[in-house]
């Protein structure tokens, strides 16, 4: 089935290719935007790395730390730029609007955690002349995708004295990489007969670290000893420090142009750094808005938005109370009105129709690469369960905004009915009574080590987010 016309002649204009819209310098901008984005996701592969980089970039643009403003009893005025940092893993950025807060906010919320393999609490061991790390996967992964790949280790180790050691291994040109073994095909007869979900199991995801023994030949675990020596030399850490570490095993290497025409980006963590990055860039363009504009980057979405840094924590609500207090206009009632009157784009990735796997999406109601920002009115599973089903009034308003700003967009469902599904942070913010809809960039290979997004969609999503912040 061809893509043109699938949705009927009347929808041709809305669902055309973004590529047809941009020529010359405008087309150069589309590509240039993805150059910066590629650099961002190549460098920032953990939630902490993303938040630290966003703070650095925001401070360059005049954003100030809310914690400092509270301490100094600063008064916030329209046009002021503020950020609130929660444990280095969640970030809320604000540009204060000229209207009272109780009129509501314009929020774009995305998550900065991505599927990966976390080191266990007691990860290091030696077996058969190899030193290895035990891992526990984080988020939804197809385990067989993580073997025989160059992998890197990113994260932090917190020592007993509270000092924080940043760890990045496997990204510099001269760095070694690590990896997880798979069976040779010659001896894989039993494995090949297994269900794909059982071919590589969770406890098989052990990371190879080294093979040189040191010290006395009578000693045990001499290879492990050498690895500990190397880690101590470079990072000053001991084996027991792993217990207070947050180390993540991620694909090693940079994001790359994908396709002979360089129309796409292959990279680790598009889900959901592509929406975090585009919403961040959109907010950075906001000066003196009428309503207060917010970009929210949260952690733990991939495991249910739980914990102090996940969307279900009170961090955002508490932060809003602090912000309103600094504007001299706080009351519990005004805070509630502020949240209920807000509008939100829940920025998250969606599925793009894949010609290699066409059976899981429904052609009239799926996104396609290169056709613009994707709106998911609802997500969920089995009869939309667990989804935030956006109001049509809100969708209508967004249609008008996108048309006014000439943003190309499409709608999607996360797969065919009863094929599977998923969720986002949308329903959590909707609990305040605010209008929320999911929208973002549609991907190929979602949750795989190397995901794929269209540069046209990335650019158009940034423009869509900007239009929302200006008008909603
Ligand atoms: Mn996501
Ligand atoms: Mn995800």
Coordinates of N, CA, C and O in Angstrom, one line a residue, residues 60 145 367:
X60 N 23.8 29.7 30.3 CA 24.3 30.6 29.3 C 23.3 31.5 28.7 O 23.6 32.6 28.3
X145 N 19.2 -7.9 21.7 CA 19.8 -6.8 20.9 C 21.0 -6.2 21.6 O 21.7 -5.4 21.0
X367 N 2.1 6.9 12.4 CA 3.0 7.9 11.9 C 3.9 7.4 10.9 O 4.1 6.1 10.8

